[in-house]
Short mmCIF file of C-alpha atoms in Angstrom, two decimals:
data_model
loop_
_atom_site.label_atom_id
_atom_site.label_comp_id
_atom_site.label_asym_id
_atom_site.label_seq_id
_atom_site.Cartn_x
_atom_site.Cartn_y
_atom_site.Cartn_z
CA UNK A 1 7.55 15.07 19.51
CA UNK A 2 4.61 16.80 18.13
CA UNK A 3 5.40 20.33 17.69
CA UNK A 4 5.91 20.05 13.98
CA UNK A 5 2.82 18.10 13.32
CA UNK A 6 0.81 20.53 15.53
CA UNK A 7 2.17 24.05 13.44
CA UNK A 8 3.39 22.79 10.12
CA UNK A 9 2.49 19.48 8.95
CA UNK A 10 0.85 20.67 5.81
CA UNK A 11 4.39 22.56 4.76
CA UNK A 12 6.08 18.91 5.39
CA UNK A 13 3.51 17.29 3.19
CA UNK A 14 3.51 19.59 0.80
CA UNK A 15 7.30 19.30 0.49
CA UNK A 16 7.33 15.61 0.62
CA UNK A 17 4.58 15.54 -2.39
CA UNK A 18 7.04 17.56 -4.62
CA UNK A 19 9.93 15.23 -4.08
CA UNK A 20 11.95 17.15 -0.87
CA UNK A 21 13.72 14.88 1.67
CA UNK A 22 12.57 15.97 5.10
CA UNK A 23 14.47 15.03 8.21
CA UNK A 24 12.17 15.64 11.03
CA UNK A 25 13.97 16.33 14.05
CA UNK A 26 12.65 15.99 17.93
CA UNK A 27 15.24 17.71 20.13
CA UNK A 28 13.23 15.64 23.03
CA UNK A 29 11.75 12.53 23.43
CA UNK A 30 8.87 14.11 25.55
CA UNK A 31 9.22 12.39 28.68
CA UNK A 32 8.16 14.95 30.78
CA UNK A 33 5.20 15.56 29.29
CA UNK A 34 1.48 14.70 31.80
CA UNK A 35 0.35 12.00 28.92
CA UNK A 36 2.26 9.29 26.95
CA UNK A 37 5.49 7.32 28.20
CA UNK A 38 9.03 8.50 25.77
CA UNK A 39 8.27 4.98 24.19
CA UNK A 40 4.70 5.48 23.39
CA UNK A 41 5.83 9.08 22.46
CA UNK A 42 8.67 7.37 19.81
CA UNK A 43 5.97 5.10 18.62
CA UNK A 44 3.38 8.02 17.92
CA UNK A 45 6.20 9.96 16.37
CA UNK A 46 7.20 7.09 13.83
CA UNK A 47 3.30 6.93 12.90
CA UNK A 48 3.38 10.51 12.43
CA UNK A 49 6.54 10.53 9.92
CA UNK A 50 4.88 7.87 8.13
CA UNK A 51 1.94 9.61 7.52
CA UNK A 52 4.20 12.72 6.66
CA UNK A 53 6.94 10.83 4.54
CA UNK A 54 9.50 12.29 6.29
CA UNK A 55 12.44 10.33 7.97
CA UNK A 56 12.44 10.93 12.09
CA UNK A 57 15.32 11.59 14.23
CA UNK A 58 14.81 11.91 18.11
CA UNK A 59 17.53 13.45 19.91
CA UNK A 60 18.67 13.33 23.83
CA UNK A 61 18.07 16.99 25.19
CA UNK A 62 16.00 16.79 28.11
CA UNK A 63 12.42 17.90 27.92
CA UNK A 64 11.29 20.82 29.18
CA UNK A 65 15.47 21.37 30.30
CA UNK A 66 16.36 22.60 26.99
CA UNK A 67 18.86 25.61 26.51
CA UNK A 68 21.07 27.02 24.19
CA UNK A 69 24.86 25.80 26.14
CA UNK A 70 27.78 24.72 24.09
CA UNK A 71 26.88 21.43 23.89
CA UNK A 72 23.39 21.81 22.58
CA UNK A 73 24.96 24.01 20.13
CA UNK A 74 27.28 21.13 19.03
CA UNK A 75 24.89 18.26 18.46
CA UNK A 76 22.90 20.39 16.57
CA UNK A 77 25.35 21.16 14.43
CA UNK A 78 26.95 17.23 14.51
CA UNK A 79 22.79 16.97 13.04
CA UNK A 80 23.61 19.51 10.00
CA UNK A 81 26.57 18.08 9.40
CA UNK A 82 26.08 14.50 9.12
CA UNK A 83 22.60 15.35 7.22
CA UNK A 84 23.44 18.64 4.95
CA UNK A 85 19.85 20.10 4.96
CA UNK A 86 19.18 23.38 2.21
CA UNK A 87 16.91 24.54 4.42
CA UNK A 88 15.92 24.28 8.45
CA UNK A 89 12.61 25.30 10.42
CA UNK A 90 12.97 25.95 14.21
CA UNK A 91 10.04 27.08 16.53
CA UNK A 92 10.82 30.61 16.77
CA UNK A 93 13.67 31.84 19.39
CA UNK A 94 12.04 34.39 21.72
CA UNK A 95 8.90 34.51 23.25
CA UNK A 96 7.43 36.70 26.08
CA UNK A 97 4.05 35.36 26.58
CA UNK A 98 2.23 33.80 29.77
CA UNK A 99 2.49 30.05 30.62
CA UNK A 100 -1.40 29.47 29.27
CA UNK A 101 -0.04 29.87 25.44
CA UNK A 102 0.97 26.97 24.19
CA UNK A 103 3.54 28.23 22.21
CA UNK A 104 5.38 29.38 25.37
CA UNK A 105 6.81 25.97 26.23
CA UNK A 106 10.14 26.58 27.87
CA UNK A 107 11.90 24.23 25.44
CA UNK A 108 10.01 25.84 22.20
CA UNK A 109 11.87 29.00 22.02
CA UNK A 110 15.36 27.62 23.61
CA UNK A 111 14.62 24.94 20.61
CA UNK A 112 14.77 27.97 18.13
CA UNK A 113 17.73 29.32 20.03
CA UNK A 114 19.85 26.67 19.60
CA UNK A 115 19.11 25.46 16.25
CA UNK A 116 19.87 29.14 15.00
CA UNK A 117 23.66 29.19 17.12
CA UNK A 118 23.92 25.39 16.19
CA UNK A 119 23.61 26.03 12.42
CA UNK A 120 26.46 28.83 12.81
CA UNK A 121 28.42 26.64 14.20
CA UNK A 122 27.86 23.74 11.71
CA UNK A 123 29.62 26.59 9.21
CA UNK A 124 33.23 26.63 11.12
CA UNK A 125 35.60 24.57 10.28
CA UNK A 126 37.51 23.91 13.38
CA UNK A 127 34.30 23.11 14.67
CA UNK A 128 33.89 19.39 14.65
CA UNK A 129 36.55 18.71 12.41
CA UNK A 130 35.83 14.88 11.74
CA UNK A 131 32.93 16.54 9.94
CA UNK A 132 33.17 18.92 6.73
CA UNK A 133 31.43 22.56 7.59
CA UNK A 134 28.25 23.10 6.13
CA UNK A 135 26.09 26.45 5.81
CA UNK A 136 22.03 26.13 5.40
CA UNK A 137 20.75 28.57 3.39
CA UNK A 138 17.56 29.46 4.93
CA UNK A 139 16.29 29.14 8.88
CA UNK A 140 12.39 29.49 8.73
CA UNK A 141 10.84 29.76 12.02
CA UNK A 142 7.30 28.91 13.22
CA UNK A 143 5.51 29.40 16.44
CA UNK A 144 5.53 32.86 15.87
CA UNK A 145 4.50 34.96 19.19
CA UNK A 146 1.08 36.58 18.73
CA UNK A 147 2.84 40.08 18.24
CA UNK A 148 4.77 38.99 15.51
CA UNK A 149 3.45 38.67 12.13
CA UNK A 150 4.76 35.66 9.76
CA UNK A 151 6.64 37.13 6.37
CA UNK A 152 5.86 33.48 4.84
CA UNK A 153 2.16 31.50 4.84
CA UNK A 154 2.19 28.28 3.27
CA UNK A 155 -1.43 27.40 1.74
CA UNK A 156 -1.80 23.70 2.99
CA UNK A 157 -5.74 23.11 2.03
CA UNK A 158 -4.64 20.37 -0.38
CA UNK A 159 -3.12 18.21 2.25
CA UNK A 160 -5.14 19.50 5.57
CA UNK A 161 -6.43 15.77 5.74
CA UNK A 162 -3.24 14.51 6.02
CA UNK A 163 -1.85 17.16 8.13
CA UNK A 164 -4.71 16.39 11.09
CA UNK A 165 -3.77 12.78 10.66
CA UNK A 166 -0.44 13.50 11.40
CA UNK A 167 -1.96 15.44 14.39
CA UNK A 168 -3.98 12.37 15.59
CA UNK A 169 -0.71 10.28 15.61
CA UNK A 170 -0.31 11.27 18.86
CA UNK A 171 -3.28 9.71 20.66
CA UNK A 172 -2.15 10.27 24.07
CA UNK A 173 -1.75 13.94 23.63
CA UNK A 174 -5.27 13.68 21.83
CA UNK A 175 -6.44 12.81 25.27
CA UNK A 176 -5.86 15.86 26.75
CA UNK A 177 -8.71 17.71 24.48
CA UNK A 178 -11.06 14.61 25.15
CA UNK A 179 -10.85 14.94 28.74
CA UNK A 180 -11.26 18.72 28.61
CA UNK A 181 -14.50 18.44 26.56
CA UNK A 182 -15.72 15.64 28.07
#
């Protein structure tokens, strides 16, 4: 919970102002994470939909123990399946940075990872066959590394209000910035 709001809440907004279902999916429930309990994390996460419009979905991988196996593969395409999105955004799959960028969680590019081999596998038939196939026509990523440039910026100055109140949904991650300036 949090990664969309903190790199692409204005895109959300924007597409929930024109109309768009958004499914907003949280691989974890963040219960690894220093601050916040996984309830006060599902709490902060329904706030931040809210404020979004977008419909939340919190998943079972384990945080900070996600990879790209079979299995995580599988529910992620169980996800496409059952829901049928046009389009998907993943935190991008690969990055080789230090530990102090934030981007560089361990489960942000293994995230991108297996939502790109799960939405292949949502295409094949014999896949999950209680479940009709279904192919997404575009995988956007964000959290692009720093040496990577992004082929797509979204101009969200219309809805930045509402994009940092999605951000300040999560109060206990807040904390962490208080505490550092304090």
């Amino acid at each position: 919970p949090d990664d969309v709001e903190m790199t692409i809440a204005g895109t959300v907004l924007l597409l929930t102002d024109a109309g768009k279902r958004v499914l907003h999916v949280s691989l974890t429930r963040g219960e690894m994470g220093t601050f916040g309990t996984p309830e006060t994390r599902a709490r902060e996460f329904a706030a931040a939909n809210a404020i979004l419009g977008s419909e939340g979905l919190l998943l079972d991988f384990p945080d900070t123990r996600v990879v790209n196996d079979p299995e995580g593969r599988a529910k992620i395409a169980r996800v496409i399946r059952t829901y049928r999105p046009a389009v998907v955004f993943a935190p991008y799959h690969t990055n080789r940075f230090g530990h102090l960028d934030g981007s560089a969680n361990v489960d942000h590019p293994a995230t991108g990872a297996v939502v790109r081999d799960g939405l292949k596998m949502a295409r094949f038939r014999n896949v999950l066959p209680e479940l009709p196939p279904h192919e997404v026509s575009h995988l956007f990523y964000y959290m692009v590394p720093k040496d990577l440039l992004p082929t797509l910026v979204v101009d969200v100055t219309s809805v930045i209000d509402r994009a940092r109140a999605a951000i300040r949904a999560y109060a206990t991650q807040m904390l962490i910035q208080k505490r550092e300036n304090a």
